[in-house]
N, CA, C and O atoms as a DFTB+ gen file, in Angstrom:
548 C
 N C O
     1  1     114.129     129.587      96.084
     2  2     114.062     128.267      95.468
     3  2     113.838     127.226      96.557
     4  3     114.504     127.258      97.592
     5  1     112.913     126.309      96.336
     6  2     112.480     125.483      97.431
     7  2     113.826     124.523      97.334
     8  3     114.886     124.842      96.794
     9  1     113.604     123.608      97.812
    10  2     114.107     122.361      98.038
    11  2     113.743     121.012      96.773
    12  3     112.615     120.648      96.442
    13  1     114.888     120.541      96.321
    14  2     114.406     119.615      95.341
    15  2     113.478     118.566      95.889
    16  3     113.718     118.213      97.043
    17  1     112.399     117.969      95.235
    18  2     111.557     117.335      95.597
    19  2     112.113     115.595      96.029
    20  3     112.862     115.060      95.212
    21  1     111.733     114.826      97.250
    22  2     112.455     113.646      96.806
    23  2     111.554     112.194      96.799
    24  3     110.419     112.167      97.276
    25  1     111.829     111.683      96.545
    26  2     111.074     110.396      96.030
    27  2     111.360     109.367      96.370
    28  3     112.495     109.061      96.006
    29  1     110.745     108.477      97.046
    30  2     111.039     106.809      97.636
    31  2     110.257     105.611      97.270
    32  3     109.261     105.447      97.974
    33  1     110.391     105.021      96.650
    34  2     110.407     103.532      95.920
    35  2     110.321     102.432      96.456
    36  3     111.390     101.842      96.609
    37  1     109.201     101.826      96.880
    38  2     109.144     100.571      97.940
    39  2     108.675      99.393      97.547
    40  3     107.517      99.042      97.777
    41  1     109.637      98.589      96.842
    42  2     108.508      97.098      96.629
    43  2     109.296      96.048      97.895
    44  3     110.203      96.227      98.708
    45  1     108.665      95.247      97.644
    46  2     109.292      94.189      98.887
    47  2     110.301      93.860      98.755
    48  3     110.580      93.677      99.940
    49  1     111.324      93.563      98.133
    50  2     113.079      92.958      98.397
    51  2     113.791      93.705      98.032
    52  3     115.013      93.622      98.156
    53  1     112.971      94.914      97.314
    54  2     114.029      96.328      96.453
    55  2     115.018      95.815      95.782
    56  3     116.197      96.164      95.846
    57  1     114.498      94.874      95.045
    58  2     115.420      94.262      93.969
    59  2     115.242      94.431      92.263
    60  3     116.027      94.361      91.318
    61  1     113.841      94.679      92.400
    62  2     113.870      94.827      90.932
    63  2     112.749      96.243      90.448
    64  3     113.170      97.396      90.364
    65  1     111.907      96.013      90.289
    66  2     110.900      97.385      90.698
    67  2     111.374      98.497      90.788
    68  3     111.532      99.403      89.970
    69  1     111.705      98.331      92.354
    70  2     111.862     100.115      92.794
    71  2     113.167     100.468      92.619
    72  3     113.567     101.632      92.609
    73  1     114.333      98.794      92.381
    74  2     115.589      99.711      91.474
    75  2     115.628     100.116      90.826
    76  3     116.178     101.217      90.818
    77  1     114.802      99.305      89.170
    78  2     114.545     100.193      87.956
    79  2     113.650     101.661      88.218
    80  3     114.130     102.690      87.743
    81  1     112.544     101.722      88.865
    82  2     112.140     102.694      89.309
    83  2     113.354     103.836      89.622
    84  3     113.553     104.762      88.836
    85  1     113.983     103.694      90.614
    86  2     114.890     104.886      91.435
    87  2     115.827     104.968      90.311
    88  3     116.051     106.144      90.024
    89  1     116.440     104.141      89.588
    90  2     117.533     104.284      88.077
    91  2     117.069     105.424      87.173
    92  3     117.660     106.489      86.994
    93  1     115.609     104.923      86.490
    94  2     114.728     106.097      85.432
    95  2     114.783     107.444      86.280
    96  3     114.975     108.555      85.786
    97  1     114.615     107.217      87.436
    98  2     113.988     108.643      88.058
    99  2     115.620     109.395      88.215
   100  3     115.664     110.608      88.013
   101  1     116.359     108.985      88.415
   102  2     118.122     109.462      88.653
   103  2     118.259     110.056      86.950
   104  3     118.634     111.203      86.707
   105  1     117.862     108.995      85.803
   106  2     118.589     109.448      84.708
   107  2     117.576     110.411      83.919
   108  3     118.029     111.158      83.051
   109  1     116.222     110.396      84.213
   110  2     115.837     111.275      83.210
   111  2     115.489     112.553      84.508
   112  3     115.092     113.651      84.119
   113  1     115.622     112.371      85.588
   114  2     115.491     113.851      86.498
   115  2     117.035     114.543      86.771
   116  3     117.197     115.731      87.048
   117  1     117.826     113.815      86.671
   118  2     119.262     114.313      86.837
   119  2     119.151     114.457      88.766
   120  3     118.860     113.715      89.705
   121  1     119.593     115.910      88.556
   122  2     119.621     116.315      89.994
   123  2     118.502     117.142      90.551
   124  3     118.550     117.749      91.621
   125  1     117.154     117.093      89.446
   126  2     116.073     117.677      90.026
   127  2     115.471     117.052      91.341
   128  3     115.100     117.799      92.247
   129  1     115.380     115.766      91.439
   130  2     114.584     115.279      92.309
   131  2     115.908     114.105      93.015
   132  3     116.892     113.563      92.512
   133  1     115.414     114.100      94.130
   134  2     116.384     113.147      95.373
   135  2     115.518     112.355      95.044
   136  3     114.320     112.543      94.833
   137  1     116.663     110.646      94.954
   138  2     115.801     109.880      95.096
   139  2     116.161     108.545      95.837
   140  3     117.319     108.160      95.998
   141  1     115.318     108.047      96.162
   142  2     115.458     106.476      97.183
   143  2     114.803     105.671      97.290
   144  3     113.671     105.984      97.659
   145  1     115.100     104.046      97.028
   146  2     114.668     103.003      97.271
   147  2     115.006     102.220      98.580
   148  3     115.938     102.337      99.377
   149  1     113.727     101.224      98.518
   150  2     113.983     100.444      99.583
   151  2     113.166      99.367      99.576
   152  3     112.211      99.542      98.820
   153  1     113.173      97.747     100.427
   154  2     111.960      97.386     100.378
   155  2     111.992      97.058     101.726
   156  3     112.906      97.250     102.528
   157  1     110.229      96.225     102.005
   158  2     110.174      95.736     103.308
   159  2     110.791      94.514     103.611
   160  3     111.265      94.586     104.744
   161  1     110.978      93.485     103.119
   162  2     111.531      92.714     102.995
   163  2     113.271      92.304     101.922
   164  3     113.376      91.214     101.361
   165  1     114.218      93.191     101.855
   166  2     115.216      93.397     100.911
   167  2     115.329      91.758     100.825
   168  3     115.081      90.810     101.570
   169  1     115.909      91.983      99.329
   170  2     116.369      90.604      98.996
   171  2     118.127      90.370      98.825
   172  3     118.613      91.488      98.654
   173  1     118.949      89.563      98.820
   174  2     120.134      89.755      98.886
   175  2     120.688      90.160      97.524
   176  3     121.825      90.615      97.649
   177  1     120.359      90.146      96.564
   178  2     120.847      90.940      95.665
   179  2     119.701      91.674      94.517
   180  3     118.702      91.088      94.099
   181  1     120.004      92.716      94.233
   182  2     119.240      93.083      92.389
   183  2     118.872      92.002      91.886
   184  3     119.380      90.954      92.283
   185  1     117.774      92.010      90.762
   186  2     117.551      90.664      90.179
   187  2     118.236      90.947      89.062
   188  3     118.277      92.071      88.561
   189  1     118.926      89.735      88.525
   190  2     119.862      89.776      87.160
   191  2     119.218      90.514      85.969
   192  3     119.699      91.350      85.204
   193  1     118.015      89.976      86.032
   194  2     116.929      89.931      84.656
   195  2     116.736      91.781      84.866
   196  3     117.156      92.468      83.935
   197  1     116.031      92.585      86.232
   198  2     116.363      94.116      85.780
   199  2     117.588      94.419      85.758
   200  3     117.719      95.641      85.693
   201  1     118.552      93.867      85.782
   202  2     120.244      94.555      85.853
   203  2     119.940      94.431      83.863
   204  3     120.035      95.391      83.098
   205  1     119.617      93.128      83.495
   206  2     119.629      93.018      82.248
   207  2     119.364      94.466      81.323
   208  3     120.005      95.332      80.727
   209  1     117.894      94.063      81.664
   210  2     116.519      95.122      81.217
   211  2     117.510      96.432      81.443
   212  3     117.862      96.762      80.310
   213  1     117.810      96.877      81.931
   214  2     118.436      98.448      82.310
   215  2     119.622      98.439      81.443
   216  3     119.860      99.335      80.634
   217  1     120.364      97.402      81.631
   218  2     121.712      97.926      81.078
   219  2     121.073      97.779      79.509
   220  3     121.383      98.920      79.167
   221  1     120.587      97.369      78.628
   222  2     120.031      97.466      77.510
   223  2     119.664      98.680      77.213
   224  3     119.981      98.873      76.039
   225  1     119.048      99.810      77.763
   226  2     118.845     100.949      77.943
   227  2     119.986     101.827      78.209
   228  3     120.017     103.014      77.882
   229  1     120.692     101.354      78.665
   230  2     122.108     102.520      78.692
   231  2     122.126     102.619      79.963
   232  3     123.077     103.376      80.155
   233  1     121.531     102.246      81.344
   234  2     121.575     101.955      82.667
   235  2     122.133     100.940      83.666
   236  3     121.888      99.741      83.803
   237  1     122.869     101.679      84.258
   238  2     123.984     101.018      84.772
   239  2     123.533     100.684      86.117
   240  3     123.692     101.556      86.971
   241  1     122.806      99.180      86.583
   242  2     122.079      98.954      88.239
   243  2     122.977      97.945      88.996
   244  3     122.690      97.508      90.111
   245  1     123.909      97.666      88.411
   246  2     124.211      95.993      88.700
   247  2     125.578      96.543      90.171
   248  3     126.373      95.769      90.705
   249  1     125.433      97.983      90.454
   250  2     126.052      98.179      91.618
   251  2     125.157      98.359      92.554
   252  3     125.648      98.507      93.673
   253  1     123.832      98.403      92.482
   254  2     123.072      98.786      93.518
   255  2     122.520      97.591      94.560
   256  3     122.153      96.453      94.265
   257  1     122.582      98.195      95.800
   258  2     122.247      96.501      96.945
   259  2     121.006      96.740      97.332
   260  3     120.604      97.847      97.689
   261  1     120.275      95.628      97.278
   262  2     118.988      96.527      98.324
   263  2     118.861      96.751      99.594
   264  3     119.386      95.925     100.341
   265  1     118.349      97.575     100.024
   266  2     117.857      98.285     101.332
   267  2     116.890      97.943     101.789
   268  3     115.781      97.755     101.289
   269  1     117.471      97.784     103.342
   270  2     115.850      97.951     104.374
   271  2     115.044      99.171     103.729
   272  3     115.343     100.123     103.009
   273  1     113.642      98.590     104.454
   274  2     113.071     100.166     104.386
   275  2     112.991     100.697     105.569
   276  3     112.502      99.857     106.325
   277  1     113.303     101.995     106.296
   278  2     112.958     102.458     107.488
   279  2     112.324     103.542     107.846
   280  3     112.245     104.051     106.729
   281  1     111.794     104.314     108.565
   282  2     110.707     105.090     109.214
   283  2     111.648     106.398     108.365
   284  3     111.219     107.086     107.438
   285  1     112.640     106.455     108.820
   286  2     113.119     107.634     108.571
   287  2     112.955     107.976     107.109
   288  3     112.249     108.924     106.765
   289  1     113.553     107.270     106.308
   290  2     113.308     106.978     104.390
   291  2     111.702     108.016     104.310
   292  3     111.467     109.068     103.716
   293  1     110.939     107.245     105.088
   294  2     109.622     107.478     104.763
   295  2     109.396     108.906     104.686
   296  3     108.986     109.589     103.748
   297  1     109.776     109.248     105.966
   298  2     109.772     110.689     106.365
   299  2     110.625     111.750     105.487
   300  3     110.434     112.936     105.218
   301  1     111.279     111.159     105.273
   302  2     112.139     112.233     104.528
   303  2     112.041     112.416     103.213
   304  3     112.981     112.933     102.610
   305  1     110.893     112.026     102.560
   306  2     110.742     111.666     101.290
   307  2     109.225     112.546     101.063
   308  3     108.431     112.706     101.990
   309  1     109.001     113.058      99.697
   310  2     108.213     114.076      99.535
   311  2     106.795     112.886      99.250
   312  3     105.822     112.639      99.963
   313  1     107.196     112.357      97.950
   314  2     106.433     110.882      97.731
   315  2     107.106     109.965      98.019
   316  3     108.326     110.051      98.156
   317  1     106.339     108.755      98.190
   318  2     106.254     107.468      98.446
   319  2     105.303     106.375      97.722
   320  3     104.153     106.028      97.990
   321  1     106.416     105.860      96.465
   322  2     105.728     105.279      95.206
   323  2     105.670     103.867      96.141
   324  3     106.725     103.725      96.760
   325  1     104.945     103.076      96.322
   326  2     104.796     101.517      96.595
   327  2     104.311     101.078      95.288
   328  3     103.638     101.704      94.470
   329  1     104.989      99.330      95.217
   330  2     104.898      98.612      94.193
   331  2     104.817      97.039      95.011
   332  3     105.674      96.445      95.665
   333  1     103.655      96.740      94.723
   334  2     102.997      95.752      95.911
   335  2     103.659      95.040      96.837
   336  3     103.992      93.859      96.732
   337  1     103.923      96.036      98.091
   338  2     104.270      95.970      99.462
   339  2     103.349      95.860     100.780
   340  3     103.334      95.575     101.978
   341  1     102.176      96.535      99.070
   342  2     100.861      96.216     100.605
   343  2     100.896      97.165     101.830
   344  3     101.223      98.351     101.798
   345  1     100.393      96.249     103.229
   346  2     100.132      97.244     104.360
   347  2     101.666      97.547     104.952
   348  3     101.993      98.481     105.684
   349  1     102.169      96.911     104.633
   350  2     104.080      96.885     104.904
   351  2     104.773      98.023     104.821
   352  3     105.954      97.979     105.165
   353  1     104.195      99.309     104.342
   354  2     105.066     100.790     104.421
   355  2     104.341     101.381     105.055
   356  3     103.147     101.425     104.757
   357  1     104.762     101.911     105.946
   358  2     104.356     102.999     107.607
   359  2     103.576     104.199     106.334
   360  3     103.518     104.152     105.106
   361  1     103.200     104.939     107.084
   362  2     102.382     105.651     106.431
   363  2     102.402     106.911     107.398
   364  3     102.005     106.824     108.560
   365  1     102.905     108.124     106.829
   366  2     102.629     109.457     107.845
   367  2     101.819     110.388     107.327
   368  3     101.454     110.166     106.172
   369  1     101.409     111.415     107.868
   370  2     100.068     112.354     107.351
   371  2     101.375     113.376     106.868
   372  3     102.483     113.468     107.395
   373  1     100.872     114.048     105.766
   374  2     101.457     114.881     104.699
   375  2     102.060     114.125     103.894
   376  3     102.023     114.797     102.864
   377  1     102.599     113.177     103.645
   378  2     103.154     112.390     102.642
   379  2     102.106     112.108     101.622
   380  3     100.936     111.882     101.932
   381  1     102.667     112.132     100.073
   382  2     102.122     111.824      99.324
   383  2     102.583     110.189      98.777
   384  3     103.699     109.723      98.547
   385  1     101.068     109.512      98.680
   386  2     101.469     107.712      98.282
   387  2     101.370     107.816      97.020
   388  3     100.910     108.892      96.636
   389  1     101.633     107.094      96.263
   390  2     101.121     106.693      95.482
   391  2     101.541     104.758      95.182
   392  3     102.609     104.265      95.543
   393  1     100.366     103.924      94.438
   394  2     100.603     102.616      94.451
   395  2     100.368     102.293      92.708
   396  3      99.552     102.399      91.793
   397  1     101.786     101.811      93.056
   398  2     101.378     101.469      91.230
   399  2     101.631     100.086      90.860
   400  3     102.727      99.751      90.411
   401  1     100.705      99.293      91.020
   402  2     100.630      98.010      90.414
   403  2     101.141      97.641      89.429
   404  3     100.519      97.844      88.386
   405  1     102.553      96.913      89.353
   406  2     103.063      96.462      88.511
   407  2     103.684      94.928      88.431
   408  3     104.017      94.367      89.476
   409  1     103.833      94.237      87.079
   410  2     104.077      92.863      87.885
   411  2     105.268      92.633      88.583
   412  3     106.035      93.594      88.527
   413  1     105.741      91.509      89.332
   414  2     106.811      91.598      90.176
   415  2     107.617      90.710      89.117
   416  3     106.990      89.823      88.538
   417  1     109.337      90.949      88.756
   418  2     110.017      90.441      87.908
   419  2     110.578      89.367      88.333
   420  3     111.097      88.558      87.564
   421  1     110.537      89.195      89.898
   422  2     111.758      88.159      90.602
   423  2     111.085      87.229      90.145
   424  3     109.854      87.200      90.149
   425  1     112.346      85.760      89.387
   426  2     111.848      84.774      88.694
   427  2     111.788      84.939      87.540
   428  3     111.653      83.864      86.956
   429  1     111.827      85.899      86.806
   430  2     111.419      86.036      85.010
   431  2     112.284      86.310      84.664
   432  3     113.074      87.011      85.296
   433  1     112.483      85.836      83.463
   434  2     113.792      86.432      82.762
   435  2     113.798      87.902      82.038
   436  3     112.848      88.673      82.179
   437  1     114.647      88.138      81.459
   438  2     114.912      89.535      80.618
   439  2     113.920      89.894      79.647
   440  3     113.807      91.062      79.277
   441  1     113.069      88.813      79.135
   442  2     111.994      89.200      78.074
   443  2     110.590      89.530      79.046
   444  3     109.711      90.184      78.483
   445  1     110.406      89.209      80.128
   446  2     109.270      89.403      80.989
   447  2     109.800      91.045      81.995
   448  3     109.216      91.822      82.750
   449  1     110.789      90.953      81.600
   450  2     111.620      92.159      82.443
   451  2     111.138      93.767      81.887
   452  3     110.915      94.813      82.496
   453  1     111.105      93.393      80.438
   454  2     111.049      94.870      79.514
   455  2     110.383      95.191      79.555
   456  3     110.572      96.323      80.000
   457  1     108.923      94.960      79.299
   458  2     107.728      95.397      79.416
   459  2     107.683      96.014      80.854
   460  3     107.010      97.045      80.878
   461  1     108.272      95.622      82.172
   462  2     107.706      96.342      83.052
   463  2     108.712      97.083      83.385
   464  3     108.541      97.494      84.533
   465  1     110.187      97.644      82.688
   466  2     110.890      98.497      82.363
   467  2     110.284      99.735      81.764
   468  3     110.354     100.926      82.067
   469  1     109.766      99.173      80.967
   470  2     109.422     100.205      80.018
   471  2     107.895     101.595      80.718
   472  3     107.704     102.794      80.514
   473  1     107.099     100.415      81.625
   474  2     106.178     100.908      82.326
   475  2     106.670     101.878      83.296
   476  3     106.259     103.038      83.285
   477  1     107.397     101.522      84.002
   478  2     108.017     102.780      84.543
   479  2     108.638     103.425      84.574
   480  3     108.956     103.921      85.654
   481  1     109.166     103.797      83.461
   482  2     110.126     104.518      82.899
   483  2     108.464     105.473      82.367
   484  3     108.423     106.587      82.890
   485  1     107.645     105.259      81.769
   486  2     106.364     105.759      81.400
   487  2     105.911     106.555      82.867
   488  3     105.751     107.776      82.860
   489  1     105.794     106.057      83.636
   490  2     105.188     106.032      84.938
   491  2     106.159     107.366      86.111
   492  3     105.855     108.334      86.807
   493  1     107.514     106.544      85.691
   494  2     108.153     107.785      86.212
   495  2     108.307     109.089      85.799
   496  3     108.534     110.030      86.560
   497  1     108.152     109.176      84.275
   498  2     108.339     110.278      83.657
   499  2     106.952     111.252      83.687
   500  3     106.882     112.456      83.441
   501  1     105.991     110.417      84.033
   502  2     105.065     111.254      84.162
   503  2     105.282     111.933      85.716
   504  3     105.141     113.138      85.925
   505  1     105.553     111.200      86.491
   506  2     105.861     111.727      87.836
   507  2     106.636     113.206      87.891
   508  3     106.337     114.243      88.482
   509  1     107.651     112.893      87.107
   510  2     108.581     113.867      86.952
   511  2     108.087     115.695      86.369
   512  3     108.201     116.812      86.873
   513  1     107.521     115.146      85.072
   514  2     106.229     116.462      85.088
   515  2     105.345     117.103      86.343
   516  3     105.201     118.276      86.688
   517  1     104.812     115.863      86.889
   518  2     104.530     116.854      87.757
   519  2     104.850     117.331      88.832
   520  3     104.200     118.245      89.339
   521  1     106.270     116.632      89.579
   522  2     106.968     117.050      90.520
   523  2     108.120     118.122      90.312
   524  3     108.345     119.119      90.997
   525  1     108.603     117.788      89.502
   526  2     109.587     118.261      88.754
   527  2     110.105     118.889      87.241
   528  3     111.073     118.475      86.602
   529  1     109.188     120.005      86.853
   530  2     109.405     119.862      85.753
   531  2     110.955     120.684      84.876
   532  3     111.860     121.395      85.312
   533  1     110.681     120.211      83.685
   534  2     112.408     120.964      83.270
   535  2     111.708     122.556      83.438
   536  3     110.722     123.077      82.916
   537  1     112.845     123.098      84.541
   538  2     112.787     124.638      84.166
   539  2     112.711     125.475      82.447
   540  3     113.351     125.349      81.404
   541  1     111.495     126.382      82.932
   542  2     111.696     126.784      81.465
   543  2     113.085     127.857      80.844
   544  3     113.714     128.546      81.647
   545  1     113.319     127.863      79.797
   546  2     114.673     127.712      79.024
   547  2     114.476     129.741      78.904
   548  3     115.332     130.411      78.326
């Protein structure tokens, strides 16, 4: 059995994005896939509006702080989802990127929040198929 696959989440203040991001990927992968956020620029707290958006869903974010991002994160991570961070995440050969354009929430409230909840929760779950899928039964 290999090693569970792990996954890192990078928008710029790792406040809203790649928390909801790293949340979906924790609750619908369980303990299949490791996972981690961060941004290049962290902001001093979660944004209220995804703490909102999540806990509406049955997701509990409003303990999470954001993180630097650092070299090591990078490395140790199977993928590396960016969510417009731009040229701002180091980049190593064998890593898989991927960039998924989504809008940024900081500033919007809870009704501008859901829609891009809901996108990656879409977005992650497809990830999850193909990184991770449920063992068959």
């Amino acid at each position: 059995m290999s090693e569970k696959p792990s996954v890192l989440f990078v928008c710029v203040h790792n406040a809203g994005r790649s928390q909801m991001a790293a949340a979906w990927l924790a609750h619908l992968a369980g303990d299949r896939v490791e996972v981690r956020s961060a941004g290049s620029d962290p902001g001093a707290a979660v944004n209220p509006a995804a703490v909102e958006a999540m806990a509406e869903v049955g997701i509990d974010i409003s303990a999470e702080i954001p993180k630097v991002l650092t070299v090591d994160a990078v490395k140790e991570s199977d993928v590396c989802v960016t969510m417009g961070c731009g040229d701002t995440c180091p980049v190593f050969p064998g890593k898989r990127y991927l960039d998924w354009t989504l809008d940024d929430p900081a500033g919007q409230g809870v009704e501008a929040v859901r829609p891009i909840r809901d996108e990656i929760r879409k977005r992650v779950a497809d990830l999850i198929a193909e990184i991770a899928p449920e063992p068959a039964h």
